[in-house]
Coordinates of C-alpha atoms in Angstrom, one line a residue:
M428 CA 0.0 0.0 -0.1
S429 CA 1.5 3.3 -0.9
N430 CA 2.0 6.0 1.8
G431 CA 1.6 9.0 -0.4
R432 CA -1.7 11.1 0.1
T433 CA -4.6 9.4 -1.1
R434 CA -7.9 11.3 -2.4
S435 CA -11.0 10.5 -4.0
L436 CA -11.5 11.6 -7.6
S437 CA -14.7 13.5 -6.6
R438 CA -12.4 15.8 -4.5
R439 CA -12.1 18.7 -7.3
T440 CA -12.3 22.3 -7.6
V441 CA -15.2 23.8 -9.5
L442 CA -13.9 25.0 -13.1
A443 CA -13.9 28.6 -13.7
A444 CA -16.6 29.0 -16.0
G445 CA -14.5 30.6 -18.7
A446 CA -12.0 27.8 -18.8
L447 CA -14.9 25.2 -18.6
A448 CA -16.2 26.7 -21.8
S449 CA -13.0 26.7 -23.6
V450 CA -12.4 23.0 -23.0
A451 CA -16.3 21.8 -23.4
G452 CA -16.1 22.4 -27.1
V453 CA -13.1 20.0 -27.3
L454 CA -14.6 17.4 -25.1
T455 CA -18.2 17.8 -26.7
S456 CA -16.6 17.3 -30.2
R457 CA -14.6 14.3 -29.4
E458 CA -17.6 12.3 -27.7
A459 CA -19.6 12.8 -30.8
H460 CA -16.7 12.0 -33.0
A461 CA -16.0 8.8 -30.7
Q462 CA -19.1 7.1 -31.8
T463 CA -18.0 6.3 -34.7
W464 CA -15.2 4.4 -33.1
P465 CA -15.0 0.6 -32.1
E466 CA -15.9 0.3 -28.2
L467 CA -14.0 -2.0 -26.0
D468 CA -14.2 -2.9 -22.3
L469 CA -11.1 -4.0 -20.3
R470 CA -12.9 -6.8 -18.4
R471 CA -15.4 -8.2 -21.0
D472 CA -13.0 -8.0 -24.1
F473 CA -9.5 -8.7 -22.3
G474 CA -10.1 -10.7 -19.1
A475 CA -9.4 -8.1 -16.4
V476 CA -10.4 -8.6 -13.1
G477 CA -9.8 -5.3 -10.9
D478 CA -9.9 -6.8 -7.6
G479 CA -6.4 -5.5 -6.5
V480 CA -4.9 -9.0 -6.5
A481 CA -5.0 -10.3 -9.7
D482 CA -2.3 -9.4 -12.1
D483 CA -4.1 -7.3 -14.9
T484 CA -1.1 -6.3 -16.8
P485 CA -2.0 -8.7 -19.5
A486 CA -5.5 -7.2 -20.0
F487 CA -3.8 -3.9 -20.4
Q488 CA -1.3 -5.1 -22.8
R489 CA -3.7 -6.7 -25.0
A490 CA -6.2 -3.8 -25.1
A491 CA -3.5 -1.7 -26.4
W492 CA -2.6 -4.2 -29.0
A493 CA -5.9 -4.7 -30.1
I494 CA -6.6 -1.0 -30.5
S495 CA -3.2 -0.7 -32.5
R496 CA -4.6 -3.4 -34.9
T497 CA -8.0 -1.8 -35.6
P498 CA -8.8 -0.8 -39.2
E499 CA -9.6 2.7 -37.8
K500 CA -6.4 3.1 -35.8
G501 CA -8.3 3.8 -32.7
A502 CA -10.9 2.8 -30.3
V503 CA -12.7 3.6 -26.9
L504 CA -11.6 1.9 -24.1
T505 CA -14.0 1.5 -20.9
I506 CA -12.0 0.5 -17.6
P507 CA -15.0 -0.7 -14.9
S508 CA -14.1 0.5 -11.6
G509 CA -11.9 -1.5 -9.6
T510 CA -8.2 -1.6 -8.7
Y511 CA -6.2 -3.3 -11.4
R512 CA -2.7 -4.4 -10.5
V513 CA -0.5 -3.8 -13.1
G514 CA 3.5 -4.0 -13.7
Q515 CA 5.7 -7.2 -14.7
Q516 CA 9.4 -7.6 -14.8
L517 CA 11.4 -10.5 -16.3
P518 CA 14.9 -11.6 -16.3
A519 CA 16.6 -10.6 -19.5
D520 CA 17.0 -14.3 -20.8
E521 CA 13.3 -14.7 -20.5
L522 CA 12.2 -12.1 -22.7
D523 CA 12.4 -13.7 -25.9
D524 CA 9.8 -16.5 -24.7
W525 CA 7.7 -14.0 -23.6
I526 CA 7.7 -12.3 -26.7
D527 CA 7.4 -15.4 -28.3
A528 CA 4.2 -16.3 -26.3
Q529 CA 2.4 -12.9 -27.5
A530 CA 2.1 -14.1 -30.7
P531 CA -1.6 -14.4 -30.6
Y532 CA -2.0 -10.8 -29.9
I533 CA 0.7 -9.1 -31.8
D534 CA 3.3 -9.6 -34.6
E535 CA 6.8 -10.1 -33.2
A536 CA 8.1 -7.4 -35.4
D537 CA 5.6 -5.0 -33.9
L538 CA 6.1 -5.8 -30.5
R539 CA 9.9 -5.7 -30.8
A540 CA 9.5 -2.5 -32.7
D541 CA 7.5 -1.0 -29.7
M542 CA 10.0 -2.3 -26.9
Y543 CA 13.0 -0.7 -28.9
E544 CA 11.2 2.6 -29.2
S545 CA 10.3 2.6 -25.6
F546 CA 14.0 2.0 -24.5
R547 CA 15.2 3.7 -27.4
V548 CA 18.0 1.2 -28.0
S549 CA 18.2 -2.6 -27.1
S550 CA 20.6 -2.4 -24.1
P551 CA 18.0 -1.9 -21.7
M552 CA 16.6 -5.0 -22.6
R553 CA 19.8 -7.1 -21.4
A554 CA 19.2 -5.4 -17.9
W555 CA 18.8 -7.8 -14.5
R556 CA 15.0 -7.3 -14.8
V557 CA 13.1 -5.8 -17.9
A558 CA 10.0 -3.8 -17.4
L559 CA 7.2 -5.3 -19.7
P560 CA 5.2 -2.9 -21.5
I561 CA 1.8 -2.1 -19.7
F562 CA -0.4 0.1 -22.0
H563 CA 1.8 1.2 -24.8
I564 CA 0.8 2.3 -28.4
G565 CA 3.8 2.9 -30.6
S566 CA 4.3 5.4 -33.2
R567 CA 4.0 2.6 -36.0
V568 CA 0.6 2.6 -35.3
G569 CA -0.4 6.2 -36.6
L570 CA -3.2 6.4 -34.0
Q571 CA -5.9 8.4 -34.7
H572 CA -8.3 8.2 -31.8
L573 CA -8.1 7.0 -28.4
E574 CA -10.4 7.4 -25.5
I575 CA -9.9 5.8 -22.1
R576 CA -13.0 6.1 -19.6
G577 CA -11.7 5.3 -16.5
N578 CA -15.1 5.4 -14.2
G579 CA -12.8 6.2 -11.1
A580 CA -10.6 3.2 -11.5
T581 CA -7.4 2.9 -10.0
M582 CA -4.1 1.1 -11.9
R583 CA -1.6 0.1 -9.0
L584 CA 1.8 -0.8 -9.6
T585 CA 2.7 -4.1 -8.4
E586 CA 4.7 -4.2 -5.0
G587 CA 8.0 -4.6 -4.4
L588 CA 9.4 -4.0 -8.3
L589 CA 13.1 -3.5 -8.9
F590 CA 14.2 0.4 -9.6
G591 CA 17.5 1.6 -10.0
G592 CA 21.1 0.5 -11.0
Y593 CA 21.6 -3.4 -10.8
V594 CA 24.4 -5.4 -12.1
P595 CA 23.0 -7.2 -15.2
A596 CA 23.5 -11.0 -15.8
I597 CA 25.8 -10.8 -18.7
D598 CA 28.3 -7.9 -19.9
H599 CA 29.1 -6.8 -16.4
G600 CA 32.4 -5.7 -15.0
E601 CA 35.1 -8.0 -13.5
G602 CA 34.2 -9.3 -9.8
E603 CA 30.4 -7.6 -9.9
V604 CA 27.6 -9.8 -8.9
P605 CA 24.6 -10.0 -11.1
G606 CA 21.5 -8.6 -9.4
T607 CA 23.1 -6.8 -6.7
P608 CA 22.7 -2.9 -6.6
R609 CA 25.4 -0.5 -8.2
D610 CA 25.6 3.2 -8.6
E611 CA 25.7 3.9 -12.3
T612 CA 26.6 7.5 -13.1
R613 CA 28.9 9.2 -15.4
A614 CA 31.7 9.5 -12.8
S615 CA 31.1 5.6 -11.6
S616 CA 30.9 3.9 -14.9
P617 CA 34.2 2.9 -16.7
T618 CA 32.8 4.1 -20.0
G619 CA 32.1 7.9 -18.9
F620 CA 28.6 7.2 -19.2
E621 CA 25.8 5.4 -17.8
R622 CA 25.5 2.1 -19.3
L623 CA 21.6 1.2 -19.9
S624 CA 21.8 -2.2 -19.2
Y625 CA 22.7 -1.3 -15.7
G626 CA 19.6 0.6 -15.1
V627 CA 16.3 -1.3 -14.1
E628 CA 13.0 0.5 -14.9
A629 CA 9.7 0.1 -12.9
G630 CA 7.6 0.7 -16.1
R631 CA 5.3 3.2 -17.7
M632 CA 1.5 2.6 -17.2
I633 CA 0.1 4.5 -20.1
Q634 CA 2.6 5.5 -22.8
V635 CA 1.4 6.5 -26.3
Y636 CA 3.7 7.5 -29.2
G637 CA 2.6 9.6 -32.3
G638 CA -1.0 9.8 -31.6
R639 CA -3.7 12.3 -32.0
N640 CA -7.3 13.0 -30.6
I641 CA -6.8 11.2 -27.3
A642 CA -8.7 11.7 -24.2
I643 CA -8.0 10.1 -20.9
S644 CA -10.6 10.5 -18.0
D645 CA -11.6 9.4 -14.3
L646 CA -8.5 7.3 -13.5
I647 CA -6.2 6.8 -10.9
L648 CA -2.6 6.0 -11.6
D649 CA -0.7 4.7 -8.5
G650 CA 3.1 4.1 -8.8
S651 CA 3.6 2.2 -5.5
S652 CA 6.8 3.9 -5.3
D653 CA 7.1 3.5 -1.3
T654 CA 7.2 -0.5 -2.0
L655 CA 10.1 -0.2 -4.9
K656 CA 13.1 -2.1 -4.1
L657 CA 15.7 0.6 -4.8
G658 CA 19.0 -0.4 -6.6
G659 CA 21.9 2.0 -6.7
K660 CA 21.6 5.6 -8.4
W661 CA 21.3 5.6 -12.0
G662 CA 22.0 8.9 -14.2
D663 CA 23.2 12.2 -13.3
T664 CA 21.3 12.5 -10.4
G665 CA 19.1 10.2 -8.3
R666 CA 17.6 7.3 -10.4
Q667 CA 16.7 8.9 -13.8
L668 CA 14.7 5.7 -15.1
K669 CA 11.1 5.2 -16.1
A670 CA 8.8 4.7 -13.3
T671 CA 6.0 6.8 -14.7
G672 CA 2.3 7.2 -14.9
L673 CA 1.5 9.0 -18.1
R674 CA 4.0 9.2 -20.7
L675 CA 2.9 11.1 -23.7
M676 CA 5.3 11.3 -26.9
S677 CA 4.8 13.2 -29.8
N678 CA 1.1 13.3 -29.7
T679 CA -1.3 16.2 -30.5
D680 CA -5.1 17.1 -29.4
V681 CA -4.8 15.3 -26.0
T682 CA -7.3 16.2 -22.9
I683 CA -6.6 14.6 -19.6
T684 CA -9.5 15.1 -17.3
N685 CA -10.0 14.1 -13.8
V686 CA -7.1 12.1 -13.3
E687 CA -4.9 11.6 -10.5
T688 CA -1.4 10.1 -10.9
R689 CA 0.8 9.6 -7.8
N690 CA 3.5 7.9 -6.1
H691 CA 5.4 7.4 -9.3
G692 CA 9.3 6.7 -8.8
L693 CA 10.0 9.3 -11.6
D694 CA 7.3 11.4 -13.1
G695 CA 3.5 11.8 -12.6
I696 CA 2.9 13.1 -16.2
T697 CA 5.6 13.4 -19.1
I698 CA 4.7 15.3 -22.0
A699 CA 7.4 15.4 -24.9
Y700 CA 7.5 16.3 -28.5
P701 CA 11.2 15.7 -29.7
Q702 CA 12.6 17.8 -32.6
A703 CA 9.5 20.3 -32.6
Q704 CA 10.4 23.5 -34.6
H705 CA 8.8 27.0 -34.5
S706 CA 7.3 26.6 -37.7
D707 CA 5.6 23.2 -36.8
P708 CA 1.9 23.4 -35.9
V709 CA 0.7 23.6 -32.5
T710 CA 0.2 20.4 -30.6
P711 CA -2.4 21.0 -28.0
H712 CA -2.4 19.3 -24.7
T713 CA -4.9 20.2 -22.1
L714 CA -5.0 18.9 -18.4
V715 CA -8.2 19.7 -16.5
N716 CA -8.6 18.7 -12.8
V717 CA -5.2 16.7 -12.8
V718 CA -3.7 16.0 -9.6
S719 CA -0.1 14.8 -9.8
E720 CA 1.5 14.5 -6.5
Y721 CA 4.2 12.5 -4.5
N722 CA 6.2 11.3 -7.3
G723 CA 9.9 10.9 -7.4
R724 CA 11.3 13.6 -9.8
Q725 CA 8.5 15.5 -11.2
A726 CA 4.7 16.1 -11.2
L727 CA 4.8 17.3 -14.7
S728 CA 8.0 16.9 -17.0
W729 CA 7.2 19.2 -20.3
T730 CA 10.1 18.7 -22.4
G731 CA 8.8 19.6 -25.9
G732 CA 5.6 20.7 -27.6
R733 CA 3.5 23.9 -28.5
G734 CA 0.2 24.2 -26.9
L735 CA 0.0 23.2 -23.2
K736 CA -3.0 24.1 -21.1
A737 CA -3.4 23.1 -17.5
V738 CA -6.7 24.2 -15.5
N739 CA -7.3 23.5 -11.8
C740 CA -4.6 21.2 -11.5
E741 CA -2.1 20.2 -8.6
F742 CA 1.4 19.6 -9.0
N743 CA 2.4 18.9 -5.2
H744 CA 4.7 17.2 -3.0
T745 CA 7.3 15.8 -5.4
G746 CA 10.1 13.7 -3.6
R747 CA 8.3 13.3 -0.3
V748 CA 7.4 9.4 -0.2
V749 CA 9.7 7.6 1.9
N750 CA 10.3 4.0 0.5
T751 CA 10.3 1.0 2.8
G752 CA 10.8 -1.3 -0.1
G753 CA 13.9 -3.2 1.6
G754 CA 16.5 -1.7 -1.0
E755 CA 19.2 0.9 -1.0
G756 CA 18.4 4.2 0.7
D757 CA 15.3 2.2 2.6
G758 CA 13.8 4.6 5.0
Q759 CA 14.5 7.4 2.8
P760 CA 12.5 9.9 0.5
L761 CA 12.7 9.0 -3.2
A762 CA 13.7 11.8 -4.9
S763 CA 15.5 12.7 -7.9
L764 CA 16.6 16.2 -9.4
P765 CA 15.1 18.4 -10.3
G766 CA 12.3 17.3 -7.9
A767 CA 9.9 20.0 -9.1
G768 CA 6.4 20.5 -9.6
I769 CA 6.7 21.1 -13.2
D770 CA 10.0 21.1 -15.0
I771 CA 9.9 23.0 -18.2
E772 CA 13.1 21.7 -20.3
P773 CA 12.8 21.2 -23.9
E774 CA 15.0 18.2 -25.1
S775 CA 16.2 16.4 -28.2
G776 CA 16.1 19.6 -29.9
G777 CA 12.4 20.5 -29.2
L778 CA 10.8 23.5 -27.8
C779 CA 8.4 24.3 -25.1
L780 CA 6.1 27.1 -26.2
D781 CA 2.4 28.5 -25.7
A782 CA 1.4 27.5 -22.4
T783 CA -1.1 28.7 -20.0
F784 CA -1.8 27.5 -16.1
V785 CA -5.0 28.7 -14.8
N786 CA -6.0 27.8 -11.0
C787 CA -3.2 25.5 -10.3
T788 CA -1.0 24.7 -7.1
F789 CA 2.5 24.0 -7.0
Y790 CA 3.3 23.0 -3.1
N791 CA 5.9 21.6 -1.1
N792 CA 8.1 20.0 -3.7
W793 CA 11.5 18.7 -2.9
G794 CA 12.8 20.8 -5.9
A795 CA 11.4 24.4 -6.9
G796 CA 7.6 24.2 -7.7
M797 CA 8.4 25.6 -11.2
V798 CA 11.9 25.4 -12.9
T799 CA 12.8 26.5 -16.6
T800 CA 16.0 25.0 -18.1
S801 CA 17.1 25.3 -21.5
H802 CA 20.6 24.2 -23.0
E803 CA 20.4 27.0 -25.8
R804 CA 23.5 29.2 -26.1
P805 CA 23.6 32.3 -26.4
V806 CA 20.2 33.3 -26.6
V807 CA 17.3 31.0 -25.3
T808 CA 14.4 30.9 -28.2
N809 CA 13.0 27.2 -27.2
I810 CA 11.1 28.4 -24.1
G811 CA 8.3 31.2 -23.8
N812 CA 4.9 32.5 -24.0
I813 CA 4.0 30.7 -20.8
S814 CA 1.4 32.3 -18.6
F815 CA 0.2 31.7 -15.2
T816 CA -3.0 32.9 -13.7
R817 CA -4.4 32.5 -10.2
C818 CA -1.8 30.0 -9.4
H819 CA -0.2 29.4 -5.9
F820 CA 3.5 28.6 -5.3
W821 CA 4.7 27.3 -2.0
G822 CA 8.3 26.2 -1.2
S823 CA 8.7 24.6 1.7
D824 CA 12.4 24.1 1.7
N825 CA 13.0 25.1 -2.0
W826 CA 12.5 27.8 -4.3
T827 CA 8.9 28.6 -5.2
I828 CA 10.0 29.2 -8.7
Y829 CA 13.7 29.0 -10.4
S830 CA 13.5 30.3 -14.0
W831 CA 15.7 31.3 -16.5
G832 CA 13.1 31.3 -19.2
P833 CA 11.8 34.1 -21.5
T834 CA 8.4 35.3 -22.0
M835 CA 6.8 34.3 -19.0
S836 CA 4.2 36.1 -17.1
Y837 CA 2.1 35.8 -13.7
R838 CA -1.2 37.3 -13.1
N839 CA -2.9 37.2 -9.6
C840 CA -0.7 34.5 -8.6
A841 CA 0.7 34.0 -4.8
F842 CA 4.2 33.0 -3.9
H843 CA 4.9 31.5 -0.4
G844 CA 8.6 31.5 -0.1
S845 CA 11.5 32.8 -2.1
V846 CA 11.6 33.2 -5.8
A847 CA 14.5 33.0 -7.9
L848 CA 14.9 34.8 -11.1
R849 CA 18.2 34.0 -12.7
P850 CA 19.9 36.4 -15.2
G851 CA 18.9 34.3 -18.2
R852 CA 20.2 34.5 -21.8
G853 CA 19.7 37.1 -24.4
L854 CA 16.6 38.7 -22.5
N855 CA 15.0 42.0 -23.5
A856 CA 12.1 44.1 -22.7
D857 CA 9.9 42.0 -24.5
T858 CA 11.1 38.6 -23.3
A859 CA 11.6 39.0 -19.6
H860 CA 9.3 38.0 -17.0
Q861 CA 6.2 40.0 -15.8
F862 CA 4.4 39.8 -12.3
L863 CA 0.8 41.6 -12.2
H864 CA -1.1 42.0 -9.2
C865 CA 0.8 39.1 -7.7
T866 CA 1.6 38.7 -3.8
F867 CA 5.0 37.4 -2.1
D868 CA 5.2 36.3 1.2
D869 CA 7.0 33.9 3.8
V870 CA 4.1 32.5 5.5
S871 CA 3.2 28.9 4.4
P872 CA -0.5 28.3 3.3
D873 CA -0.6 24.9 5.3
P874 CA -1.5 25.3 8.8
S875 CA 0.1 21.6 9.3
N876 CA 3.4 22.7 7.7
Q877 CA 4.8 25.9 8.4
A878 CA 8.1 25.7 6.8
V879 CA 8.9 28.4 4.0
Y880 CA 12.0 28.2 2.1
I881 CA 14.1 31.7 2.9
G882 CA 16.3 31.5 -0.5
D883 CA 19.6 30.8 1.8
D884 CA 21.0 29.1 -1.2
P885 CA 24.9 28.8 -0.9
N886 CA 25.3 27.8 -4.3
L887 CA 24.0 30.9 -5.6
G888 CA 25.9 32.8 -2.6
Y889 CA 22.9 33.5 -0.8
T890 CA 22.7 32.9 2.9
A891 CA 20.3 33.6 5.9
A892 CA 21.9 36.9 6.6
N893 CA 21.1 38.1 2.9
S894 CA 18.2 35.9 2.1
H895 CA 15.2 37.4 0.3
L896 CA 11.8 36.8 -1.1
V897 CA 12.2 38.1 -4.5
N898 CA 15.7 37.3 -5.8
A899 CA 15.8 39.4 -9.2
E900 CA 19.0 38.9 -11.1
M901 CA 16.9 38.9 -14.3
P902 CA 17.2 41.8 -16.7
Y903 CA 14.0 43.6 -17.8
L904 CA 11.9 41.9 -15.0
N905 CA 8.6 43.8 -14.1
L906 CA 6.8 44.2 -11.0
D907 CA 3.3 45.9 -11.2
H908 CA 0.6 46.0 -8.7
C909 CA 2.2 43.4 -6.7
T910 CA 2.7 43.3 -2.9
V911 CA 5.8 41.9 -1.0
R912 CA 5.5 40.9 2.8
A913 CA 8.8 39.8 4.3
R914 CA 8.8 38.7 8.0
G915 CA 11.9 36.5 8.4
L916 CA 13.8 37.9 5.5
G917 CA 14.3 40.7 3.1
S918 CA 12.0 41.8 0.4
I919 CA 13.8 42.2 -2.9
F920 CA 17.3 41.9 -4.0
S921 CA 19.3 42.3 -7.1
T922 CA 23.4 42.2 -7.2
N923 CA 23.4 43.7 -10.9
S924 CA 22.2 46.9 -12.0
S925 CA 20.3 45.4 -15.3
P926 CA 17.3 47.3 -16.0
R927 CA 14.0 46.4 -14.0
T928 CA 10.6 48.0 -13.2
L929 CA 8.7 48.2 -10.0
T930 CA 5.2 50.1 -10.5
N931 CA 2.6 50.6 -8.1
C932 CA 4.0 48.3 -5.7
T933 CA 3.7 48.0 -1.9
V934 CA 6.5 46.5 0.2
H935 CA 6.0 45.6 3.6
H936 CA 9.1 45.0 6.1
D937 CA 7.8 43.2 8.7
F938 CA 10.9 42.0 10.0
D939 CA 11.2 39.8 13.0
G940 CA 14.8 40.4 13.8
S941 CA 15.6 36.4 13.6
V942 CA 18.6 37.0 11.9
E943 CA 21.3 39.6 12.2
R944 CA 21.7 41.9 9.2
S945 CA 21.9 45.5 7.9
S946 CA 19.8 45.8 4.9
L947 CA 16.1 44.6 4.3
A948 CA 16.2 45.5 0.3
T949 CA 18.9 45.7 -2.2
L950 CA 17.6 47.5 -5.2
R951 CA 19.9 47.8 -8.3
G952 CA 18.9 48.9 -11.7
W953 CA 15.4 49.5 -10.9
S954 CA 13.1 52.1 -12.1
I955 CA 10.7 52.8 -9.5
R956 CA 7.0 54.5 -9.9
R957 CA 4.6 54.9 -7.3
A958 CA 6.2 52.2 -4.9
K959 CA 5.2 52.2 -1.2
F960 CA 7.6 50.6 1.6
H961 CA 6.2 50.2 4.9
E962 CA 7.2 48.9 8.1
N963 CA 5.8 46.8 10.9
I964 CA 8.8 45.8 13.1
S965 CA 8.5 45.0 16.9
T966 CA 12.3 45.0 17.6
A967 CA 15.0 47.5 18.1
G968 CA 17.4 48.4 15.5
S969 CA 17.8 50.2 12.1
W970 CA 18.1 48.9 8.5
Q971 CA 18.4 50.1 4.9
I972 CA 16.7 49.9 1.8
V973 CA 19.9 50.0 -0.4
A974 CA 19.1 51.7 -3.7
E975 CA 22.1 51.8 -6.4
D976 CA 21.6 52.8 -10.0
V977 CA 18.1 53.4 -9.2
T978 CA 15.8 55.8 -11.1
V979 CA 12.7 57.1 -9.2
L980 CA 10.1 58.2 -11.4
G981 CA 7.5 61.1 -10.7
T982 CA 6.1 61.4 -7.2
G983 CA 4.5 58.9 -5.1
T984 CA 7.4 56.5 -3.8
R985 CA 7.4 56.9 -0.1
V986 CA 9.1 55.0 2.9
E987 CA 7.1 54.9 5.6
G988 CA 8.8 54.4 9.2
G989 CA 11.8 55.2 10.8
Q990 CA 13.7 51.9 11.1
V991 CA 14.2 50.9 7.5
L992 CA 15.4 54.1 5.7
W993 CA 16.3 54.5 2.0
N994 CA 20.1 54.3 1.8
G995 CA 19.8 54.4 5.5
E996 CA 18.9 58.1 5.3
L997 CA 15.5 58.9 4.0
S998 CA 11.9 58.2 4.9
G999 CA 8.9 59.7 3.8
A1000 CA 8.7 61.0 0.3
I1001 CA 11.7 59.8 -2.1
P1002 CA 12.2 62.3 -4.5
A1003 CA 12.5 61.7 -8.3
G1004 CA 15.9 61.0 -10.0

């Protein structure tokens, strides 16, 4: 039984009327269109039991293969309510016999093509244990339509599967014992890179390549990550091996509704579109009322595509499940970097463009609530046009957001804990971050967990004595009609004099005196218009608002109080200039 938080699918926030209307048209057209597609039932047609005890992996495998072989290249699959245990691993030397045994359901060449596509190369199929496909539709199919109706059913991964680095049965190093845990990192590998045969995956529950018109609804995917028997580390950080709920690769026109994906060793959801270019058409993916939480690496890994929309979704508690599977790291949280709520990271020559997040939460993740990463130099063009509206971010022991990416905006969002806005690459006035009507504070939104990250990251040169809520290294940053309220740390901090704007904002210095420090804000490069700086300090002392290379525009910028002074000298109206 997984020890991550569970929740009934009926516990959902009501959709905002506008968001519901925008999605309803897509769903309605699909439901009408679906009437022309074959209708299949997981129990009736494929022998699933759904009692939480029987192994229903073969039923899901055969359902995917049957859909792949339909003349229409698509179907509607109904999963009756129940709990379906899924997930099998085989020794590598038994894989050929298993493939032969599937001949009544799928051609050998097609099955091998699917597995090769899934693993990308053949060497993972020589691992100590090989994870079999669960529900996999490969790009060879050219899927035209897939609707999975979950009816509140749960797919739960078999308890006790292996996950991590293990010595393979063949082609291993001298003196190594097959089946024993082994760290396989670039530093530890004799080849200088991770050997794929040393990595044991737990599996991918639902994986679709190269499809269109996909709708998945009313389903729970539980990865049983607390029970995984962990091997050594594999990859650059943690265990970078597949143990995933939904993995959607190179698809378009996808809608995921009322799905909970939790307790997976890697990602709750992965959305990717490798090699996507700016001139390519949009590849819409819509998530509505999706809860992805208590996963090992990410709630959502978005590594490519154009046109992602998430409404009323929760991307929370990554890296928080304690593993008790009896392997390596037993009794420790299962977590791999970045450990984020959402990681926006174009891979394989792709891009991540045109995304909207509305009424979403990014709470209590081991890594940042949202992180952007790009490998482009010197100017980032493969991330952009991403907006967050009425979203809530809480960093309990890591950044609420950690971002380099261009053309990102936040409207009416709340940030609980420190924000890291990094310098970026090639940013200009049109591509930097915009914050409109947002709030920043260092108070937890969870009464049961009052931890809040204060940004004391030694890797960035920040300590408790110079920690701040808004760490603004990014040029052309704009804060407009925002409120910053700092109690146990400073408010805004910039180490460089790149141009930034602070307009109609209110900054509350409610410092509690818990850390010795001389300043509560360091403003460099800012153009400031009609900003108000208030103080509510119950301890004796004086502090500065350091203002260097700052331009105050017009009248209306004021410092109220006598303890936190503009450059240690001024209070009241701050003159223009």
